[in-house]
XYZ file of C-alpha atoms in Angstrom:
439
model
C 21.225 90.992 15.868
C 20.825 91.355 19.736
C 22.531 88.088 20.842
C 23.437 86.847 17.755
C 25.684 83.653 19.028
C 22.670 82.984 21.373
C 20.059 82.744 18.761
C 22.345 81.121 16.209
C 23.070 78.228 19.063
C 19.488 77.571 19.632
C 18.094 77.500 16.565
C 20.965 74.649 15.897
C 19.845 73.207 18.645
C 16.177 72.948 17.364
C 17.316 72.210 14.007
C 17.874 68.215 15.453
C 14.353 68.013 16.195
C 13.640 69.008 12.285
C 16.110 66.707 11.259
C 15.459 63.427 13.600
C 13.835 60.948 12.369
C 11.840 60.565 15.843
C 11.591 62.282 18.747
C 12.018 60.001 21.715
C 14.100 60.487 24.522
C 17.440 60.223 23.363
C 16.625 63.679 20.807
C 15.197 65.762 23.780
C 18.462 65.058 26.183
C 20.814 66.089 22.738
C 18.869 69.141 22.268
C 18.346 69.578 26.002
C 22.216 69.826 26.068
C 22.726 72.120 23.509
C 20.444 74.514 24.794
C 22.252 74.473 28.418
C 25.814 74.938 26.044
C 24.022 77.906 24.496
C 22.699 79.371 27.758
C 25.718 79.262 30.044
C 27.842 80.738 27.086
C 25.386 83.690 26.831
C 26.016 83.674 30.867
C 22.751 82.864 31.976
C 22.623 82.112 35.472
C 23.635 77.866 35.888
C 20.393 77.478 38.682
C 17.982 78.911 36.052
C 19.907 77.054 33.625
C 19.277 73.746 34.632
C 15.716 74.480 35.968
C 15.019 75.603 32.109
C 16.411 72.030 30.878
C 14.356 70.222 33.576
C 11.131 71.167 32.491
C 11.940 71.477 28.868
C 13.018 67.675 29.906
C 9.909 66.766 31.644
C 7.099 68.284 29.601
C 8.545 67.235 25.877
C 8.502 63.553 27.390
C 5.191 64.075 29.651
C 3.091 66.351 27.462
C 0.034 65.428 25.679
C 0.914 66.013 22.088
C -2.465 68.605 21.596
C -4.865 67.093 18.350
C -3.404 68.933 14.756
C 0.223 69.582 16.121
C 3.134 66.983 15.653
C 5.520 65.906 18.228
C 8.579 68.331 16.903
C 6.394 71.263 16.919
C 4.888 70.470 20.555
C 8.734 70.232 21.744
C 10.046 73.634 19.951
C 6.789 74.946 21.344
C 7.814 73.848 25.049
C 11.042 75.549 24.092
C 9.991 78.554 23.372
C 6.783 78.793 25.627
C 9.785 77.941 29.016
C 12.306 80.366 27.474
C 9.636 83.362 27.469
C 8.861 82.492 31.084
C 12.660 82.925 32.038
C 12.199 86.600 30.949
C 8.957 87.314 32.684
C 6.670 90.310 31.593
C 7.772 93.302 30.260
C 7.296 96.393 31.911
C 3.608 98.237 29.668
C 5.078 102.016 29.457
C 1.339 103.446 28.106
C 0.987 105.752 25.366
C -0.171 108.673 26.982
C 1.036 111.903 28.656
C 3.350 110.951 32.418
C 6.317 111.859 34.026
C 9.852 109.431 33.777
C 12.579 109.208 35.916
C 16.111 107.757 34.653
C 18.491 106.410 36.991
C 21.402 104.259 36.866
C 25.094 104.316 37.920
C 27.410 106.293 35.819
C 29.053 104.529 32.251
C 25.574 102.786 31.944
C 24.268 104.921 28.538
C 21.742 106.531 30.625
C 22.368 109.886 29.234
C 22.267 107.837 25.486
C 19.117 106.322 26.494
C 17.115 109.144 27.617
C 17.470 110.570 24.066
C 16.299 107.269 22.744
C 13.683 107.013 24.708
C 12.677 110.275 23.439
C 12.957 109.219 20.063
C 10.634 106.342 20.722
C 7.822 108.216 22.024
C 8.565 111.178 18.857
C 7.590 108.095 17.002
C 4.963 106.856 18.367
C 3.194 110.648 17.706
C 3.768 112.503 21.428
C 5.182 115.364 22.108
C 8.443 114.107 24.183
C 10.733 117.146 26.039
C 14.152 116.242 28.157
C 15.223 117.468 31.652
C 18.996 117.566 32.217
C 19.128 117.015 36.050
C 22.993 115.160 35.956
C 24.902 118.174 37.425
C 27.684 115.662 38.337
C 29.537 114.036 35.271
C 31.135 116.657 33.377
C 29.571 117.189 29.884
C 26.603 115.505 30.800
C 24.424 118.942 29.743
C 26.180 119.575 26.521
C 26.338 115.738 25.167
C 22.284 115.722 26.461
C 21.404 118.967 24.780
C 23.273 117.959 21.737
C 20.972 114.621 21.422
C 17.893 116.213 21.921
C 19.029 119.269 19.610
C 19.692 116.492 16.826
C 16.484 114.643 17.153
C 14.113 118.063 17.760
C 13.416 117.251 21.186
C 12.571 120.311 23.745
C 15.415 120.123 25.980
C 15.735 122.045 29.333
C 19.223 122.197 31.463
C 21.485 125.085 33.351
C 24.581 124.442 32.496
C 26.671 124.836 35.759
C 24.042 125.006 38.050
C 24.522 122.319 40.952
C 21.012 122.143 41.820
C 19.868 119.282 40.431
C 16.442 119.786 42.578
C 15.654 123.833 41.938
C 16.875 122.000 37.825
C 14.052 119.439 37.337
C 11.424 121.744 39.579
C 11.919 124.508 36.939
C 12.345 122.317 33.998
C 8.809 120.737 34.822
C 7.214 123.909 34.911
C 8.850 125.177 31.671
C 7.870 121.849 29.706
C 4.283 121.376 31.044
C 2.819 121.340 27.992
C 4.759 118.244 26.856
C 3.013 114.897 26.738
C 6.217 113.281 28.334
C 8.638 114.746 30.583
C 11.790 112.245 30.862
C 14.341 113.618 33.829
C 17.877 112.151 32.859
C 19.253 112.250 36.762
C 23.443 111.975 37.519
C 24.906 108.355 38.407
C 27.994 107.518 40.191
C 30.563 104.683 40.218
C 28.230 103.127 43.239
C 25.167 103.711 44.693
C 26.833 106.031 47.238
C 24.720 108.358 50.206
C 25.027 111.413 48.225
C 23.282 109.482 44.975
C 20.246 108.471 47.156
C 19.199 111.282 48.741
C 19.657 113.658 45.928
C 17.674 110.683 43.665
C 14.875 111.107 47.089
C 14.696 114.839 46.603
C 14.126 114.676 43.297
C 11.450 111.892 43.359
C 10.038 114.129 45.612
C 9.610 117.161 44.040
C 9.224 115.120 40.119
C 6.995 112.558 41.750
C 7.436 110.832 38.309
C 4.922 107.990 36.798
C 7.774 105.901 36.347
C 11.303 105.080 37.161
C 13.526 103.505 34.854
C 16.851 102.113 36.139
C 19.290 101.631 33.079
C 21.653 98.661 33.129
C 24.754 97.827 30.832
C 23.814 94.646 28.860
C 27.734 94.098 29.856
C 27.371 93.481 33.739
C 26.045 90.333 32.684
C 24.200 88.342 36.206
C 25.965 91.642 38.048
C 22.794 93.266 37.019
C 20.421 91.957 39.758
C 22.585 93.351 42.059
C 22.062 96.611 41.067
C 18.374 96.251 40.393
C 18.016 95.055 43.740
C 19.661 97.804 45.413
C 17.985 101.058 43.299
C 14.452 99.334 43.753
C 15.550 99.322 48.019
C 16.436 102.577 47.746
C 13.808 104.576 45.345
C 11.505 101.874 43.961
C 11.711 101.235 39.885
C 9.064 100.685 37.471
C 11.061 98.842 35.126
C 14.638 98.202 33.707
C 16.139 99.188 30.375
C 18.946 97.547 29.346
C 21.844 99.458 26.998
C 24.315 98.075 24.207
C 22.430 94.796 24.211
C 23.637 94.416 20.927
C 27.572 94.672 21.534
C 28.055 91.677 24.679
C 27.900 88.289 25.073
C 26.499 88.356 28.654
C 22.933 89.924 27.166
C 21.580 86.728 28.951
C 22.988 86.727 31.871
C 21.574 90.173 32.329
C 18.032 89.658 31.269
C 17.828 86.388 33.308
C 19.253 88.129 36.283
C 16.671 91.318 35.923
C 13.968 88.623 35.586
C 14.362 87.269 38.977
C 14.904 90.174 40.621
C 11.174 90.402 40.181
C 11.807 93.395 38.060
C 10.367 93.964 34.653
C 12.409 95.019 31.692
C 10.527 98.017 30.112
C 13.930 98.257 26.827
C 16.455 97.201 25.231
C 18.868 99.018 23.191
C 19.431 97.163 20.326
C 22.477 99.614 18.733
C 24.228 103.234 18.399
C 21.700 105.396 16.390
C 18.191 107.150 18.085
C 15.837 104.556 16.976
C 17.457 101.596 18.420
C 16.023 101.449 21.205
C 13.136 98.494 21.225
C 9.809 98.270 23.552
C 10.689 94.548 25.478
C 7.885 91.656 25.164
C 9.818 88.515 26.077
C 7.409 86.727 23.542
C 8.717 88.756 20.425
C 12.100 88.783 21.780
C 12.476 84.998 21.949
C 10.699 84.800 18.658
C 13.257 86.532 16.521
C 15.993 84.535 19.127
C 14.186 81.014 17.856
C 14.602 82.100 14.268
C 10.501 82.416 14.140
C 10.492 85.898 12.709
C 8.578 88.699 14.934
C 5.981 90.160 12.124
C 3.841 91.931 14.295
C 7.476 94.418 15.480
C 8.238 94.495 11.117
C 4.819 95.785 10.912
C 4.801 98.598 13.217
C 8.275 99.458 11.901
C 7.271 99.896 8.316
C 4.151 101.989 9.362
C 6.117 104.325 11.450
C 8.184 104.820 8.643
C 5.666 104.781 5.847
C 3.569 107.201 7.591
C 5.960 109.962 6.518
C 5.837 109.184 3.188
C 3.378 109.185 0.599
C 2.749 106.240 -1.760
C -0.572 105.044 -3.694
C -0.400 102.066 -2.318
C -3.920 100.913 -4.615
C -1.883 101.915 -7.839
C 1.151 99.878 -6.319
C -1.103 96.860 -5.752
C -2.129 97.302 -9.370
C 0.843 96.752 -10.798
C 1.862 100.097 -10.963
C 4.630 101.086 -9.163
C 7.064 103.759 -10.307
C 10.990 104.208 -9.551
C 9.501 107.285 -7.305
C 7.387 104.468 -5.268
C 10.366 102.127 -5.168
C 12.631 105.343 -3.843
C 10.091 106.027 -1.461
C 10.188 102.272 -0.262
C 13.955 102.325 0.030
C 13.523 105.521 2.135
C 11.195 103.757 4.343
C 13.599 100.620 4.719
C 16.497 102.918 5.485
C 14.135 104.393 8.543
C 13.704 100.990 9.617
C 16.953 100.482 10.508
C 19.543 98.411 9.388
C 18.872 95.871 6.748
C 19.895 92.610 9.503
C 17.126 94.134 11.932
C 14.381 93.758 9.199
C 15.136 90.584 8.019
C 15.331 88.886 11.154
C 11.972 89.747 12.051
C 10.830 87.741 9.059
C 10.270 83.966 10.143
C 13.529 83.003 7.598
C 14.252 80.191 9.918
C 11.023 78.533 10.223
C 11.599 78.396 5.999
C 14.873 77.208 6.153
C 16.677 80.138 4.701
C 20.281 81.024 6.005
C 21.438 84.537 5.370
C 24.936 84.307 5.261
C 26.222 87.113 7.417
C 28.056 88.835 4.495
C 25.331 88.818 2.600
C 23.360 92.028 5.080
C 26.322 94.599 4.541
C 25.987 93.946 0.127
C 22.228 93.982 0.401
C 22.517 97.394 2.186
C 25.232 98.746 0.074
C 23.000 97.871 -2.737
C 19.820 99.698 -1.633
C 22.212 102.569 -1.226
C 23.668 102.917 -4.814
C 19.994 102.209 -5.972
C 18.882 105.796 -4.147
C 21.794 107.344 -5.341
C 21.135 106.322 -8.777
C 17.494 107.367 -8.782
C 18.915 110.917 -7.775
C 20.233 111.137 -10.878
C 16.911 110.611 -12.991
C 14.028 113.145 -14.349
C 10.599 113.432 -12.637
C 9.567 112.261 -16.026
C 11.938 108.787 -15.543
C 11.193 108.263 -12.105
C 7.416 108.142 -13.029
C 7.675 106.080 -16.078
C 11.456 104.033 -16.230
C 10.524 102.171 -19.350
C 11.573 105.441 -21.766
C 15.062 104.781 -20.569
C 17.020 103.563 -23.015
C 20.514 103.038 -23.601
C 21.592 107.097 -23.959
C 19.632 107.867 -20.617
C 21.818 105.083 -19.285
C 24.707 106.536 -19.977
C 23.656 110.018 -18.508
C 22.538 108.246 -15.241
C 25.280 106.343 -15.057
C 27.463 109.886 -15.342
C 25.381 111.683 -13.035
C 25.331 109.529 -10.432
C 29.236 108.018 -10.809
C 27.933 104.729 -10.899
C 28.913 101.775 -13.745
C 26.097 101.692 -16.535
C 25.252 98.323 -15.551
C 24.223 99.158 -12.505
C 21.561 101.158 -13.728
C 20.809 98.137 -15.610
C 20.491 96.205 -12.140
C 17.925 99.314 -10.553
C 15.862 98.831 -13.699
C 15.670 94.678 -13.076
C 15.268 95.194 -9.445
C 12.451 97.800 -10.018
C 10.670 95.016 -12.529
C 10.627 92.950 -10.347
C 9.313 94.143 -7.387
C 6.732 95.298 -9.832
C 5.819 91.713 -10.955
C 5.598 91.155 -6.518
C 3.106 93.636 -6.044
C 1.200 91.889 -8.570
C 1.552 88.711 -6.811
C 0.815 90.071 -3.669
C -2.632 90.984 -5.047
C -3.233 87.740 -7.127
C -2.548 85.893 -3.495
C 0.401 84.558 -5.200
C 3.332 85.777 -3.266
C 6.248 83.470 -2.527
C 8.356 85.395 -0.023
C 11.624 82.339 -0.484
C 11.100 82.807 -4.312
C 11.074 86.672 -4.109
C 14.518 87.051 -1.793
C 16.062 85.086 -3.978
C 15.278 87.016 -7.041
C 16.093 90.584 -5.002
C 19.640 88.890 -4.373
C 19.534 88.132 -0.410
């Protein structure tokens, strides 16, 4: 997870308000504490630090309790509600046809990001094309046209051209009929002369809806430096923040972005095309807090179930083939990693701990499982309970996996049969149901 020793921290931190007997004043200052700890380690600036503490301080002890909520959930509410505000608003990217600019200094994962950002609006169902205007960094057109080649994006360079201008004024015009036009502009190791006025002339000629300035997560409070100085220079629209996932001063660059004034627009969450998140400080914190984010699950799964088909009344009916479940499995693999899913479920707010082991064997699992299915008929896939014991065996030898694991597929497979049937008798229990799937 993004920030993993962050959101691990304060969801120990709330855990004392679960566990104390009372809240009175003496709780609030422990937890209070912890969540300074937890915020200074994830470098979060000490000033907005201790401001955070000070009203989490004054309104858990001040607060009317509102009528039908308990003290501990008004106080993990207060949390929450002052941790969002650290982060401000996110920057609203629309879903319709504009014009972005990238910028950033060089070693940032601009180059990365402008493929991911293409990815993101691929998936959202527009028709994304990519201008390479960085005629500066060596390799920067083949590494972009690579990306883009790999994901099916239109793509538009000249490869040892200097003219970044005459680049993106001709790309433009040959990708018109693209809903979004992202220009992926060179960075230096500074904001130099040379770097603003060729980012001016091409502003000028682009005059692009927005411009995105992309940070490493790593810079930590270094960030609102930078942010400050592109936004003197060109203006941005918003911020996206790269490899998110691989630092431990994620906070101190988020916080530092935040009161800059500038929005953060994304956040790259990890290495492969789809990581790369839309940023709404509510979800964020939500997932951070251990509440689960649902409502980002949600529009994961449909992305990804959009592309394939499943009878989803016959599924809710109790019947749901081995095809279905491979279909599922394809979906879940589109989703991303197996972590990412499950910590958008609220599994702290339920009490359940995934041990961090236990992510890698679930996902290992849900790979042999597609590999076995490989191995089956049509006629198996579609009805599983006509394999019997010499059907095993072929399986197993097809697929060079241990007869008992297709044992396991077949137990796994009644099972999440038996769910769909809860799911439509309203008898669902999601703690029950991970622990029969093993996670």
């Amino acid at each position: 997870m993004v920030m993993d020793k962050l959101g691990t921290s304060l969801q120990d931190a709330l855990k004392k308000l679960v566990g104390a007997g009372r809240i009175d004043e003496r709780t609030v200052n422990e937890v209070v504490k912890d969540i300074q700890r937890a915020m200074l380690q994830a470098d979060v600036n000490v000033k907005l630090v201790m401001a955070l503490s000070k009203n989490i301080k004054d309104r858990a002890l001040n607060e009317e309790v509102p009528s039908g909520t308990s003290v501990r959930e008004h106080v993990i509410r207060i949390v929450y509600q002052e941790l969002v505000n650290i982060l401000g608003e996110g920057t609203d990217i629309p879903l319709t046809p504009h014009k972005i600019m990238m910028i950033g200094l060089q070693g940032s994962g601009k180059t990365t990001t402008t493929s991911k950002l293409a990815r993101y609006f691929q998936r959202k169902g527009l028709r994304p094309a990519v201008i390479c205007a960085d005629t500066f960094r060596p390799g920067a057109y083949q590494q972009l046209k690579t990306l883009c080649e790999g994901l099916n994006v239109p793509f538009y360079g000249e490869e040892g051209n200097p003219d970044a201008v005459g680049i993106v004024e001709r790309g433009l015009k040959e990708l018109e009929k693209y809903d979004i036009q992202i220009i992926d502009t060179a960075g230096r190791h500074s904001l130099e002369v040379d770097l603003i006025e060729e980012m001016e002339q091409i502003h000028a000629v682009a005059n692009p809806d927005y411009k995105l300035l992309v940070l490493d997560a790593g810079i930590g409070q270094q960030a609102s430096e930078q942010a400050r100085a592109f936004n003197e220079s060109i203006g941005i629209s918003g911020v996206v923040i790269s490899k998110l996932d691989g630092t431990a001063k994620g906070g101190g660059t988020l916080s530092a972005v935040a009161a800059t004034n500038s929005s953060i627009a994304f956040i790259g969450t990890g290495e492969t095309p789809d990581d790369l998140e839309k940023f709404e400080p509510d979800r964020f914190i939500s997932r951070l807090l251990g509440m689960g984010d649902i409502k980002s699950l949600v529009e994961k799964a449909e992305e990804a179930l959009s592309e394939k088909e499943m009878d989803i009344e016959s599924m809710m009916k109790g019947k749901f083939t081995l095809k279905d479940m491979y279909n599922q499995l394809e979906a879940m693999n589109k989703m991303g990693p197996m972590k990412q899913i499950m910590q958008m479920l609220p599994l702290g707010g339920m009490g359940i701990k995934v041990p961090e082991d236990a992510y890698k064997v679930t996902q290992d699992k849900m790979t042999r499982f597609r590999v076995l299915m490989d191995s089956m008929t049509e006629e198996e896939m579609l009805n599983p309970r006509i394999i019997g014991s010499s059907r095993i065996k072929r399986i197993s030898r097809g697929s060079g996996c241990a007869p008992e694991e297709v044992r396991e597929l077949l137990k796994y497979h009644k099972t999440m049969q038996n769910a769909m049937k809860g799911l439509r008798g309203g008898k669902f229990n999601m703690q029950k149901m991970l622990k029969k799937m093993g996670m």
